[in-house]
Short mmCIF file of N, CA and C in Angstrom, two decimals:
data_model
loop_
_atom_site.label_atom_id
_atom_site.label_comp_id
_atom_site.label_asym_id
_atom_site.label_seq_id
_atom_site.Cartn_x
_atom_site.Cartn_y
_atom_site.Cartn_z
N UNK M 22 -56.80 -88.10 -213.36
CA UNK M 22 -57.81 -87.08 -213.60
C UNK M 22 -57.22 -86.03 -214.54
N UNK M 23 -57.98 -86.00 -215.62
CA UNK M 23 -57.67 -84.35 -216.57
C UNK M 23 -58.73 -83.54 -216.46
N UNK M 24 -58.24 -82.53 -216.94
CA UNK M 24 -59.29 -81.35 -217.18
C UNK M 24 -60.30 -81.68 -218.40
N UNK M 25 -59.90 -82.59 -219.99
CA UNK M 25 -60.57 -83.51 -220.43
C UNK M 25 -61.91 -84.10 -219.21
N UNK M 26 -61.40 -84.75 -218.48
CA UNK M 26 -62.47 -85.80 -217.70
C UNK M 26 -63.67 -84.93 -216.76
N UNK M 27 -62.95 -83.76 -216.57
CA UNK M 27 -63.69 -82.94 -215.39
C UNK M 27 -64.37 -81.74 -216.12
N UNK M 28 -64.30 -81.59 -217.29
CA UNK M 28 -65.75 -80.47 -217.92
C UNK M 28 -66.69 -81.31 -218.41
N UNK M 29 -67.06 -82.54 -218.48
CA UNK M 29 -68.31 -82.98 -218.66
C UNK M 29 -69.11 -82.69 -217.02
N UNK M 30 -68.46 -82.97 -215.94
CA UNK M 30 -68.70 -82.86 -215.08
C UNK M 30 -68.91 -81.58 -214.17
N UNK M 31 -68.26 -80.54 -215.16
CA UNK M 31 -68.79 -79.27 -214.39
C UNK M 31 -69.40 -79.04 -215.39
N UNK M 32 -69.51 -79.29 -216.43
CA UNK M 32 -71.34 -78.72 -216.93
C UNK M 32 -71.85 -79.02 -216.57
N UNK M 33 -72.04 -80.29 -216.30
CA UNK M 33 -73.63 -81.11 -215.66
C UNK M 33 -73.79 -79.98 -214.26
N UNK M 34 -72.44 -79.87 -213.04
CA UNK M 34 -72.45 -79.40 -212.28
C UNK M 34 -73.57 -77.64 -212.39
N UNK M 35 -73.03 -77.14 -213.41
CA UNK M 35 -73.27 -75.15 -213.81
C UNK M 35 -75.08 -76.00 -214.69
N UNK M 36 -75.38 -76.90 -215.24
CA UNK M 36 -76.62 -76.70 -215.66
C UNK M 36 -77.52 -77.29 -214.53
N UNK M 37 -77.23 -77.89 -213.73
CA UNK M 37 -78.31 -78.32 -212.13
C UNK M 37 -78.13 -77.21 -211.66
N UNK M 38 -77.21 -75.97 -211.41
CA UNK M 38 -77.22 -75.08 -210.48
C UNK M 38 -76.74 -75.60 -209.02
N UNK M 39 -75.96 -76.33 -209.07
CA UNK M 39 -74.94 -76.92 -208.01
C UNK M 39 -73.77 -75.89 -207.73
N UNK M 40 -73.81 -75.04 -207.00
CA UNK M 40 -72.91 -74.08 -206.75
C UNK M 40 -72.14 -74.22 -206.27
N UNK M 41 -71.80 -75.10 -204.92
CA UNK M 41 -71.00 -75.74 -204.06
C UNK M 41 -69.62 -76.70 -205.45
N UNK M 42 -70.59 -77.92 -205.95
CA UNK M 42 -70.30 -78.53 -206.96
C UNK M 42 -68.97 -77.74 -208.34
N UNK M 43 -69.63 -76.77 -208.10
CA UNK M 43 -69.25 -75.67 -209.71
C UNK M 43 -68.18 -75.01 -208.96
N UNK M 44 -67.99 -74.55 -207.64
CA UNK M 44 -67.08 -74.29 -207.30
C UNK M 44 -65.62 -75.15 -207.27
N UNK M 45 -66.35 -76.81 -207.04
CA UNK M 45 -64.84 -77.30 -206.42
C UNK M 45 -64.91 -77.90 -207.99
N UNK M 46 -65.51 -77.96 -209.02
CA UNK M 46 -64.93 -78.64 -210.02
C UNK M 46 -63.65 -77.53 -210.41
N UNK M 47 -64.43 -76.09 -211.04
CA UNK M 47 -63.87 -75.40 -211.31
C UNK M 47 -62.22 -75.25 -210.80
N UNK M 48 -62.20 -75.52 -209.19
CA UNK M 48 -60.66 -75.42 -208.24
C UNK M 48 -60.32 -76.78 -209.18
N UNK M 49 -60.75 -77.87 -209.28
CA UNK M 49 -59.45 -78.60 -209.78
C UNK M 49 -59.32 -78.26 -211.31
N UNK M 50 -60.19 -77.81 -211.86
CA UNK M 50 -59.98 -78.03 -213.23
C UNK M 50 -58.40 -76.78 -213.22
N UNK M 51 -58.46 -75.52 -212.83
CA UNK M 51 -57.56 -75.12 -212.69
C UNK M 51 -56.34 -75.30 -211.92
N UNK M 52 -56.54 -76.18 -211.04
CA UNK M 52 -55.13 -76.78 -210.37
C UNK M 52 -54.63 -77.57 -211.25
N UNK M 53 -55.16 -77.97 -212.40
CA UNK M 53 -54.41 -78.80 -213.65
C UNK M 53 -54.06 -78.04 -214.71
N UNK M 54 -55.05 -76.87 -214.66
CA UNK M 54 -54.50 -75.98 -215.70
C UNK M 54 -55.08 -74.56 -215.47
N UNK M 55 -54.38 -73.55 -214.62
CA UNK M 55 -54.25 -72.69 -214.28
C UNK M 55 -54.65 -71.50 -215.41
N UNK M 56 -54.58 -71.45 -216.33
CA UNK M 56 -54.74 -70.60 -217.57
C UNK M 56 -55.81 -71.19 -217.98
N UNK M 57 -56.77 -71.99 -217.89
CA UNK M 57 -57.94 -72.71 -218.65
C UNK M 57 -59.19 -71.51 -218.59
N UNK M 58 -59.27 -71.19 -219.90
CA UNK M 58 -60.13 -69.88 -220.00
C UNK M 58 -61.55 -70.15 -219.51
N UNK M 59 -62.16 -71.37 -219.88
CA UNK M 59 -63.24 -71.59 -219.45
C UNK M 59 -63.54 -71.64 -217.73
N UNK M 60 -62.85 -72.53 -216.95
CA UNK M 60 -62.59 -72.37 -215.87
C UNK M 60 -62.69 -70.64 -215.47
N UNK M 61 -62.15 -69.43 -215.41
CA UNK M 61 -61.65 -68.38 -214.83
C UNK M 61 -62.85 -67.76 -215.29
N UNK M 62 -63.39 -67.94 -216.57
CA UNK M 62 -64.60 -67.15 -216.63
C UNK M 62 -65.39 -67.48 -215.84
N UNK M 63 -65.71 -69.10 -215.79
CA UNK M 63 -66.68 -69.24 -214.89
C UNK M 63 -66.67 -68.76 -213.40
N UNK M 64 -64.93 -68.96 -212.96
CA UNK M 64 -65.10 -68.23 -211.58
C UNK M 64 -65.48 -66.51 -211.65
N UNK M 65 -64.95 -66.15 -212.59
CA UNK M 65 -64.81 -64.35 -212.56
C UNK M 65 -66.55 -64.43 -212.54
N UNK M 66 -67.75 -64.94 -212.94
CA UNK M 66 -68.59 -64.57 -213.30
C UNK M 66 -69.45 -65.15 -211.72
N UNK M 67 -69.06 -65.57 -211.24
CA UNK M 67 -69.34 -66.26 -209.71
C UNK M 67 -69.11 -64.92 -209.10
N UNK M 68 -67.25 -64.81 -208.85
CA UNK M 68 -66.94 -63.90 -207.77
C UNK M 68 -68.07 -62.31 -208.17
N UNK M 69 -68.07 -61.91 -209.30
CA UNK M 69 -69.01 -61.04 -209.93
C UNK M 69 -70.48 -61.01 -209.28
N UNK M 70 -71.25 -62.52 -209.59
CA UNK M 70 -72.84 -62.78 -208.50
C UNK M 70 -72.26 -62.54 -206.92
N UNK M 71 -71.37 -63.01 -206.34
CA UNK M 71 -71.32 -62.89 -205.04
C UNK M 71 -70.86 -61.56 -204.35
N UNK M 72 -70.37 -60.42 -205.76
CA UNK M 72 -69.78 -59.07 -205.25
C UNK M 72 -68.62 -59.24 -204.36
N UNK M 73 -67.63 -60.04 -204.69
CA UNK M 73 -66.36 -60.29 -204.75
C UNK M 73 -65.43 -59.26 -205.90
N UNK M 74 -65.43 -57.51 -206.09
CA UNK M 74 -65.13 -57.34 -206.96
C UNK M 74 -63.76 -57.98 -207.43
N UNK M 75 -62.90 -57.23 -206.04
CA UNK M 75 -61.50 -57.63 -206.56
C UNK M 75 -60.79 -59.00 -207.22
N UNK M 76 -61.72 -59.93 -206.65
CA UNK M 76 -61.43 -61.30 -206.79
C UNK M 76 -62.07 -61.17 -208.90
N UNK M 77 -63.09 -60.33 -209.17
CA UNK M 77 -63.60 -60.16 -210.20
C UNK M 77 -62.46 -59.88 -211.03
N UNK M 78 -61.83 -58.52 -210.52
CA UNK M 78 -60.98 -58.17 -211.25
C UNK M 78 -59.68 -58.84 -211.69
N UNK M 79 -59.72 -59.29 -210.32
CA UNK M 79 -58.07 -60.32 -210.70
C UNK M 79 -58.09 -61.12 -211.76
N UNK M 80 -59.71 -62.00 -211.96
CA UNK M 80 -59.82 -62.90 -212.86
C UNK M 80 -60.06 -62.64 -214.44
N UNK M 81 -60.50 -61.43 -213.99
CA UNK M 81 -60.44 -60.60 -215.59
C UNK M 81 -59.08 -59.88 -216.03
N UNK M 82 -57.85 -59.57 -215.17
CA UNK M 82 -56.66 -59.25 -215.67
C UNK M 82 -55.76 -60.31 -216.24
N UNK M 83 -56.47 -61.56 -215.81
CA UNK M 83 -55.56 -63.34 -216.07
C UNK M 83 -56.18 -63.01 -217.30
N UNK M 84 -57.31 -63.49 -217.53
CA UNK M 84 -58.13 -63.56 -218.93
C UNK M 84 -57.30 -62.80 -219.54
N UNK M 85 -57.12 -61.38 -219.50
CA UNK M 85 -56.66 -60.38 -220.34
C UNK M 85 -55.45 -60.96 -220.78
N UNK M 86 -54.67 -61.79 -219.79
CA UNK M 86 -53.11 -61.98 -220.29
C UNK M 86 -53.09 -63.22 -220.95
N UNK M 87 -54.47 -64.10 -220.58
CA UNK M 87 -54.35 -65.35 -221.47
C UNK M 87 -54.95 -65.20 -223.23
N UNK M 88 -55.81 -64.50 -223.04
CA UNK M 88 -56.41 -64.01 -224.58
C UNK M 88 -56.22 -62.61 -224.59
N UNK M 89 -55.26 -61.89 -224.99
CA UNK M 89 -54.91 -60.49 -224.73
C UNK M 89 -56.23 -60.08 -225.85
N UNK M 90 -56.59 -60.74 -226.90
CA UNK M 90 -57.31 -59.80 -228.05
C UNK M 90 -58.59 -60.37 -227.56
N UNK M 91 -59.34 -60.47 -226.69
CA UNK M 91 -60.86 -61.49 -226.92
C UNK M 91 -61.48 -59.40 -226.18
N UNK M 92 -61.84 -59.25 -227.11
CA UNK M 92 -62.85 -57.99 -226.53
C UNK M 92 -63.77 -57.84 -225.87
N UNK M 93 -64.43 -58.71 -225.58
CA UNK M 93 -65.30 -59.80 -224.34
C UNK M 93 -64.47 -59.82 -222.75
N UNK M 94 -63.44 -60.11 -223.07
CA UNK M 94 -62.59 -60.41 -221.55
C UNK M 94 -62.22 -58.65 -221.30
N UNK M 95 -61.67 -57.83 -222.04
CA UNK M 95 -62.04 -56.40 -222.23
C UNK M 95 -62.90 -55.48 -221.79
N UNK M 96 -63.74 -55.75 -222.29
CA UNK M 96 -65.02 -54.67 -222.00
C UNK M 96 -65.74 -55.60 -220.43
N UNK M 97 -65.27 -56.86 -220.08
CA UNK M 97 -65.80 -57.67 -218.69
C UNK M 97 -64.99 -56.94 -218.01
N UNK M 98 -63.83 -57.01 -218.17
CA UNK M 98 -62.46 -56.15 -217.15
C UNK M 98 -62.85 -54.64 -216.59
N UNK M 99 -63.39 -54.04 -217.77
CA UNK M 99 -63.71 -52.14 -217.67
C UNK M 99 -65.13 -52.41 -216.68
N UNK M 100 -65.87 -53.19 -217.32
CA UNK M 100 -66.68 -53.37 -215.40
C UNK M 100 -66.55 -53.57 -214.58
N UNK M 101 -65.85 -54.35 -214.37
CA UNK M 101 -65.27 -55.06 -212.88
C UNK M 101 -64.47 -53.88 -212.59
N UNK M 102 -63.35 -53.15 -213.21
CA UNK M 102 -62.51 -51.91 -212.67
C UNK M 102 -63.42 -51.23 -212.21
N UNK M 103 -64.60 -50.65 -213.04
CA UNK M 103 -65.28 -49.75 -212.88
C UNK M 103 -65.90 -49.61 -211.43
N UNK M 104 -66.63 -50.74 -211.13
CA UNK M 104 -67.00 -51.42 -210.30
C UNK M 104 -66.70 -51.01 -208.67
N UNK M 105 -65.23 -51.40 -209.05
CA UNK M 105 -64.49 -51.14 -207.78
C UNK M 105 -63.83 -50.42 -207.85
N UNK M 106 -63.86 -49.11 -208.74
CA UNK M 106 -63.14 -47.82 -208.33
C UNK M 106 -62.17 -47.29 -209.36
N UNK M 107 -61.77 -48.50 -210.13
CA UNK M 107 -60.13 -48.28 -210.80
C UNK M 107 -60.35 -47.90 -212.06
N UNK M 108 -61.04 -46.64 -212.21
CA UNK M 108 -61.67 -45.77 -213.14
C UNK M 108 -60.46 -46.21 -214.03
N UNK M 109 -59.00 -45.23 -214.30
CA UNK M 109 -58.30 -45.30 -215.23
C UNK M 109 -57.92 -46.57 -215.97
N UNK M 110 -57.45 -47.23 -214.93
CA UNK M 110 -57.74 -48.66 -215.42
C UNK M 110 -59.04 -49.32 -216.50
N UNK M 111 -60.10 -48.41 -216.08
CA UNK M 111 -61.06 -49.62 -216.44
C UNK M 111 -61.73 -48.75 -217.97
N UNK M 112 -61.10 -47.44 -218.04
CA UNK M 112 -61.46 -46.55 -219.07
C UNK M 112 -60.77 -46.90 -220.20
N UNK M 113 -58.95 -47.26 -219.72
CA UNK M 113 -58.21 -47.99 -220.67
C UNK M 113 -58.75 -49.48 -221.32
N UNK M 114 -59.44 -50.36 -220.35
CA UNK M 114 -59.53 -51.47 -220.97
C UNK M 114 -61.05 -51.24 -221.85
N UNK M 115 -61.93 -50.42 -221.92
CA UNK M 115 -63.13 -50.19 -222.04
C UNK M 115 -63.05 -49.69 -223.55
N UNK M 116 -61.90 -48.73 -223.43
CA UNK M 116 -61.19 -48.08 -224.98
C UNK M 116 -60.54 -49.24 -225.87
N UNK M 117 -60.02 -50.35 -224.95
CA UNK M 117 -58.93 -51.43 -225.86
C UNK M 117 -60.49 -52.33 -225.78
N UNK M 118 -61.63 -52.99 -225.61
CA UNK M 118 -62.15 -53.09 -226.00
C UNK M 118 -62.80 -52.80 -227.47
N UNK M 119 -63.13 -51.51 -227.33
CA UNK M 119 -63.84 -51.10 -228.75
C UNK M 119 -62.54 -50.52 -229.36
N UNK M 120 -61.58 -50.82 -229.39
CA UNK M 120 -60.56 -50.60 -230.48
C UNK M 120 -60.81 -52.19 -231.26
N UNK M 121 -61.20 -53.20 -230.64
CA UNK M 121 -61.11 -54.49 -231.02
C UNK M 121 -62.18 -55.04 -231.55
N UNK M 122 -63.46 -54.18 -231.55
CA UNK M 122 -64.59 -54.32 -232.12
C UNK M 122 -65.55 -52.96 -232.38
N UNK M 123 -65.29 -52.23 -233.09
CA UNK M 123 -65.53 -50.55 -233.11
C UNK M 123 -67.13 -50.39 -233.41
N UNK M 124 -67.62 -51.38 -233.96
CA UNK M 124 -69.11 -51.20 -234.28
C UNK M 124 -69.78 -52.11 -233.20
N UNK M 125 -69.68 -52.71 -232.39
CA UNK M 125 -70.08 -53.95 -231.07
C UNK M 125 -70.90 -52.61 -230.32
N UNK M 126 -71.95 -53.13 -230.42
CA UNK M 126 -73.38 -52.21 -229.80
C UNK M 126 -73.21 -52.34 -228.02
N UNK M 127 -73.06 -53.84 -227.68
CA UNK M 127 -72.91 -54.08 -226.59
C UNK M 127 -71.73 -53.45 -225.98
N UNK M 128 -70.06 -53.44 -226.75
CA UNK M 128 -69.34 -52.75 -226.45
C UNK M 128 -69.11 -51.27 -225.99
N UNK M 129 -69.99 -50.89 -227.47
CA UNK M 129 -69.96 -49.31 -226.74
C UNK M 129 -71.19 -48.95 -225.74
N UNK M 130 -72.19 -49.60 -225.33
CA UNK M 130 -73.42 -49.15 -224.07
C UNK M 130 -72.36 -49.33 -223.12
N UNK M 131 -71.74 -50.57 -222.62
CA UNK M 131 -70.78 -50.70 -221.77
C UNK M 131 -69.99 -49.92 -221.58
N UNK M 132 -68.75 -49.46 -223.07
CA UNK M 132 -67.65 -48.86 -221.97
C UNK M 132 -68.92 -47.47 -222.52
N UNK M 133 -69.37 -46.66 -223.06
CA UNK M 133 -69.97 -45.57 -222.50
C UNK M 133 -70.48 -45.10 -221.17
N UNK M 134 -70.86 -46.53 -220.78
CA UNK M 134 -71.20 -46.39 -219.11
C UNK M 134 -69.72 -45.96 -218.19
N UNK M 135 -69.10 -46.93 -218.43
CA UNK M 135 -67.91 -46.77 -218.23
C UNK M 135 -67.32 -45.54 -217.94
N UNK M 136 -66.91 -44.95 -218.50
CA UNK M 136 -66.43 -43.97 -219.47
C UNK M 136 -67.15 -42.53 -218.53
N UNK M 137 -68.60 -42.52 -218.46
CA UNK M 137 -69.41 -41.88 -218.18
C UNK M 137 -69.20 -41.52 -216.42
N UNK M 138 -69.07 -43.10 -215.67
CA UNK M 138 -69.05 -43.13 -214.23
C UNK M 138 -67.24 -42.78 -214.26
N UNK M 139 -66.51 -42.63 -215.37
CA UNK M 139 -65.19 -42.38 -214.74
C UNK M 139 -65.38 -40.62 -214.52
N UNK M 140 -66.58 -39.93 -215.20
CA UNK M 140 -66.80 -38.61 -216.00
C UNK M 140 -65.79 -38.53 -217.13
N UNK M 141 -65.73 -39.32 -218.14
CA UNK M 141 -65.53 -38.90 -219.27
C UNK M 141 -66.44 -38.38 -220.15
N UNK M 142 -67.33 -37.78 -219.75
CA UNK M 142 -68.49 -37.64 -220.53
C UNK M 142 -68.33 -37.04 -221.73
N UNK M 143 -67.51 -36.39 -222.22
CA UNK M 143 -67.25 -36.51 -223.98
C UNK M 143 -66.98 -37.50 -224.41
N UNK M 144 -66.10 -37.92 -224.22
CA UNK M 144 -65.78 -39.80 -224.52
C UNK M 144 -66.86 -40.74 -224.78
N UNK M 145 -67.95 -40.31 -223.68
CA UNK M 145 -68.81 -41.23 -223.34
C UNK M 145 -70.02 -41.07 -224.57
N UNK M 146 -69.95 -39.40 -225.24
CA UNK M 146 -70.83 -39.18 -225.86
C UNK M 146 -70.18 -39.38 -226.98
N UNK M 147 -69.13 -39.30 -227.26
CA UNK M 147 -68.20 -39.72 -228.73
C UNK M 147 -68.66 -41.17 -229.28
N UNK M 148 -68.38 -41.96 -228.07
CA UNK M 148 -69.10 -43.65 -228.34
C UNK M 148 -70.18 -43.74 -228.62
N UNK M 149 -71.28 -43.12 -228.16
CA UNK M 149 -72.66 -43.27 -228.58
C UNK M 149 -73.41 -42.26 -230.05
N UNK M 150 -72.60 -41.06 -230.51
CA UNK M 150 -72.62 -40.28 -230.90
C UNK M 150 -72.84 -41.14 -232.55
N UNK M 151 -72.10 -42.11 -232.93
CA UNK M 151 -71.89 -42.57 -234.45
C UNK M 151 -73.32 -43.61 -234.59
N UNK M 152 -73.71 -44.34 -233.54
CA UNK M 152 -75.06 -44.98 -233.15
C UNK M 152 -76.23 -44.48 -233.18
N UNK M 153 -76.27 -43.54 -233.10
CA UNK M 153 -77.15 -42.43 -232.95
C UNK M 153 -77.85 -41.91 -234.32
N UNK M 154 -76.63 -41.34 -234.94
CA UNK M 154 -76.64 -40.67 -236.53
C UNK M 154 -76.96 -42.32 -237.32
N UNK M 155 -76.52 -43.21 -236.90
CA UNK M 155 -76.63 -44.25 -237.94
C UNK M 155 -78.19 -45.24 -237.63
N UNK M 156 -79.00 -44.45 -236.53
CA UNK M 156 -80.30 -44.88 -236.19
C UNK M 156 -79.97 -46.36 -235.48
N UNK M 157 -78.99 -46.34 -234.81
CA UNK M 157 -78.95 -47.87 -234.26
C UNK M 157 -78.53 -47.61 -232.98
N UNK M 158 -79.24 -46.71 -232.26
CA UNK M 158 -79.00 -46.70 -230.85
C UNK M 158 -80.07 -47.65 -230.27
N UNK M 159 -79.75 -48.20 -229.17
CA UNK M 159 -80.94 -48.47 -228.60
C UNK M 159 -81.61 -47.91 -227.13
N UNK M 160 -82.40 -47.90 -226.97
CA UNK M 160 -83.40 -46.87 -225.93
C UNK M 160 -82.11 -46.40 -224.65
N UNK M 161 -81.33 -47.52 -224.36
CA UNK M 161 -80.28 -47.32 -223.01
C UNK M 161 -78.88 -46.56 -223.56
N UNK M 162 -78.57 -46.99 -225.19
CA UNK M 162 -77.67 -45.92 -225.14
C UNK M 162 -78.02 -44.31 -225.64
N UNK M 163 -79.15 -44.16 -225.97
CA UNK M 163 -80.08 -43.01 -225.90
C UNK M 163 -79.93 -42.07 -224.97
N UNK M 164 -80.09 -43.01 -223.53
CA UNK M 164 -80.07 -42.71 -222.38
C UNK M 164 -78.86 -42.17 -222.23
N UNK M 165 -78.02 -42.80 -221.96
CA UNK M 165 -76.78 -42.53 -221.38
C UNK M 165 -76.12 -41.50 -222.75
N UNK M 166 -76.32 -41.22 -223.67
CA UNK M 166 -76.01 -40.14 -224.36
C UNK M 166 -76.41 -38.69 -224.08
N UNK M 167 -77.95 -38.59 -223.68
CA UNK M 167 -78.61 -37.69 -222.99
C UNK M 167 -78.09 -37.21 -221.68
N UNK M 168 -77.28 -38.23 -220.71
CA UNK M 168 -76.67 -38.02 -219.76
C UNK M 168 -75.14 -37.24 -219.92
N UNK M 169 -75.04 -37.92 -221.06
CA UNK M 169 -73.17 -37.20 -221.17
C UNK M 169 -73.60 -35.74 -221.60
N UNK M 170 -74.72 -35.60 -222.35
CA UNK M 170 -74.71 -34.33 -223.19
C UNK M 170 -75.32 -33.16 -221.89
N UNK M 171 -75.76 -33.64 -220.90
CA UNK M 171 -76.49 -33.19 -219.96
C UNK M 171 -74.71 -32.49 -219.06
N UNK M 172 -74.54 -33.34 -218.73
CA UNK M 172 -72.76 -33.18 -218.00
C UNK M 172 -72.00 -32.48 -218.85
N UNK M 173 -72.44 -32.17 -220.52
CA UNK M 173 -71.40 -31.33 -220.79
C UNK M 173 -71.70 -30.05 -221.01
N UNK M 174 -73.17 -29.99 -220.41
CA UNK M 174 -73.44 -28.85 -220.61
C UNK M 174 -74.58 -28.04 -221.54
N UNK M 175 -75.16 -29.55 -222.55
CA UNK M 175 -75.48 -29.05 -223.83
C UNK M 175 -77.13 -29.80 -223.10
N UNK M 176 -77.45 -28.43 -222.83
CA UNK M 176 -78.94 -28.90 -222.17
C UNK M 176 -79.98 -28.81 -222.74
N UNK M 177 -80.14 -28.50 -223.56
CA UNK M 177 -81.16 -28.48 -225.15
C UNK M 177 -81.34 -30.10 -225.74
N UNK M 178 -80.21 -30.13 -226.20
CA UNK M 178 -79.74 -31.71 -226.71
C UNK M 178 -80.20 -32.43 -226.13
N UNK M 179 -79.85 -32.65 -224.75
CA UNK M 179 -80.25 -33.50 -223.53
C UNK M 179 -81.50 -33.53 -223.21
N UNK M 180 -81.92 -32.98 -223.34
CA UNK M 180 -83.51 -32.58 -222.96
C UNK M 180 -84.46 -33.74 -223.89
N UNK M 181 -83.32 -32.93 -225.21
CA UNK M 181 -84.35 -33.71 -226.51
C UNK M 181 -84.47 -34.88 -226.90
N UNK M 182 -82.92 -35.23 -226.22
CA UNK M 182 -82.76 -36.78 -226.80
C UNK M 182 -83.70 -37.76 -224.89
N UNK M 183 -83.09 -37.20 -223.65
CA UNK M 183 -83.90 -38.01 -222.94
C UNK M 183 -85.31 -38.01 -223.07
N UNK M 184 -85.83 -36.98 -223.43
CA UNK M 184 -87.52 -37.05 -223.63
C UNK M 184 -87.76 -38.02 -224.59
N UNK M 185 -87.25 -37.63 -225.30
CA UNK M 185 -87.62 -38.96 -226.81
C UNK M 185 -87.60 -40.35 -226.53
N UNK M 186 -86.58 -40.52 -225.46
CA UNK M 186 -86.33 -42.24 -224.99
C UNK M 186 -87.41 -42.11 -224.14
N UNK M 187 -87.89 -41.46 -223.05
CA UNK M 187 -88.63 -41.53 -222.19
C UNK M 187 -89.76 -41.77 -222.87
N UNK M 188 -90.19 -41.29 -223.64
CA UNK M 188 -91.53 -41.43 -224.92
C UNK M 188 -91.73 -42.52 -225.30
N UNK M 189 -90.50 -42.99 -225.83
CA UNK M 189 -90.08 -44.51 -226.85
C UNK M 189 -90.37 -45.63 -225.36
N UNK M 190 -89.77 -45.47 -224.01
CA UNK M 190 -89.06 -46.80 -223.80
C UNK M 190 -90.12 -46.36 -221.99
N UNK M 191 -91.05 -46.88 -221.91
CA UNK M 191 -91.56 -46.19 -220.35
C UNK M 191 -90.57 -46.91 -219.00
N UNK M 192 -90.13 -48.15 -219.42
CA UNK M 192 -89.09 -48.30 -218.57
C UNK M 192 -88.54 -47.30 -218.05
N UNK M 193 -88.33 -46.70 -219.38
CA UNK M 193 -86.85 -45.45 -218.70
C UNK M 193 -87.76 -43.93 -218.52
N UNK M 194 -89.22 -43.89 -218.29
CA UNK M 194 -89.93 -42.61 -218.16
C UNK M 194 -89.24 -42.28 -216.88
N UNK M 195 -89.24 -42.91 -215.72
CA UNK M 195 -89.04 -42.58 -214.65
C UNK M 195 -87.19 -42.04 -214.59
N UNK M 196 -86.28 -42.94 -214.49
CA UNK M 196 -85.20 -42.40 -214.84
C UNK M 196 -84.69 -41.02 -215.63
N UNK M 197 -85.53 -40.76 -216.82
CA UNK M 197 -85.42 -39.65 -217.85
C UNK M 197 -85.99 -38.15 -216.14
N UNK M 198 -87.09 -39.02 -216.47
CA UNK M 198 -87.90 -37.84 -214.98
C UNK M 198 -86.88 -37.17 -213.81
N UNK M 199 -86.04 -38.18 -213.37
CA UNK M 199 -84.85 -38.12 -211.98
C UNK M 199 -83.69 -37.14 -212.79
N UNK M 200 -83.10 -37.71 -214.16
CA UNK M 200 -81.85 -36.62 -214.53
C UNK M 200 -82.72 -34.88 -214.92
N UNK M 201 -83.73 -35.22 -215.45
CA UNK M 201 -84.60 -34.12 -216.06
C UNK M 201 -84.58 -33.17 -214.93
N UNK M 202 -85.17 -33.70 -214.06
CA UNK M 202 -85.38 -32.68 -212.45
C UNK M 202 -83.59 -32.25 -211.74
N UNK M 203 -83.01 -33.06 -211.67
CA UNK M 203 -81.94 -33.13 -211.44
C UNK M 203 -80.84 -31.86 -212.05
N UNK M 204 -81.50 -31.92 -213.04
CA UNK M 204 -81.21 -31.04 -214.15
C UNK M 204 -81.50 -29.62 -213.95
N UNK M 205 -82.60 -29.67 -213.68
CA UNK M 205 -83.33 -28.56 -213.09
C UNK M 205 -83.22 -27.61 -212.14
N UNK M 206 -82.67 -28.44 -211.40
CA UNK M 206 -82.11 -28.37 -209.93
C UNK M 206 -80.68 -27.71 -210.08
N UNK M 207 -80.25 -28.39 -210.53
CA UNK M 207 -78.75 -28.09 -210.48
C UNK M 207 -78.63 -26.46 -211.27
N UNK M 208 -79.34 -26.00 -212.54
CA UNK M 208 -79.45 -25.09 -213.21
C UNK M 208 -79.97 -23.72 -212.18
N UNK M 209 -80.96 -24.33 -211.27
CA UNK M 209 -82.08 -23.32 -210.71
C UNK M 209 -81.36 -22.75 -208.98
N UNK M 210 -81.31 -23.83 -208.42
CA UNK M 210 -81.11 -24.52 -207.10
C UNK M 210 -79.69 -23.58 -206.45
#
């Protein structure tokens, strides 16, 4: 048996939705090859559905050491830290992320979130801040810009930019509504 012979067989396994299946292919494919990137994602992204963080994280610090540059295994890691607590940790990998892809839209909504739940909220608004001016934000990092600018104080800004998403995106009317009041509160209260 190789790991050759056994990924035809855990795809078939991951496209039926055989979970049981996807689990034990996955265990041997890595008992033959322990570093097999495909394998570890697929578990990290399991232990992740089942809220297994740590087990998340572990599998995203392997990744990190098997493809140190994939900015993908990066910015997966700064969630999973995030996740489960290990703010500094997960602010560092969130930053070595978008050092590795500086314009990645997906990168910076992520670690801005990131970034944001560690309270870096300048940081958080620094990342979204060049997206913004260059008209390529989209409605969620809008959001979460409005939030940092809200935490730093600059409640004008905040106001202007969550109303505008709330306008643009009704998904997020309600959310904009909760920091808005929140806001309110905290100022008045």
């Amino acid at each position: 048996m190789s790991v050759e012979t056994l990924l035809p067989e855990l795809g078939a396994a991951i496209e039926n939705g055989d979970v049981a299946e996807t689990r034990r292919l996955v265990g041997n494919v890595l008992a033959l090859d322990p570093l097999h990137v495909g394998a570890l994602e697929i578990l990290r992204l399991d232990y992740a559905r089942s809220g297994i963080w740590q087990g998340e994280v572990e599998l995203g610090r392997r990744l990190m050491v098997v493809e140190p540059q994939d900015g993908d295994h990066a910015i997966a890691l700064a969630g999973s830290l995030a996740k489960s607590a290990h703010f500094g940790e997960a602010v560092r990998s969130a930053k070595y992320a978008l050092m590795s892809s500086p314009d990645n839209l997906e990168f910076a909504m992520k670690a801005a979130s990131v970034l944001f739940s560690a309270g870096e909220f300048n940081a958080a608004w620094e990342i979204c801040m060049p997206f913004l001016q260059a008209g390529a934000a989209p409605a969620g990092l809008v959001f979460m810009a409005g939030r940092a600018l809200r935490k730093l104080g600059r409640i004008s800004e905040a106001e202007a930019l969550l109303k505008s998403v709330g306008e643009a995106n009704p998904k997020l009317a309600g959310p904009v509504r909760v920091v808005l009041l929140s806001a309110t509160r905290e100022d008045f209260g």
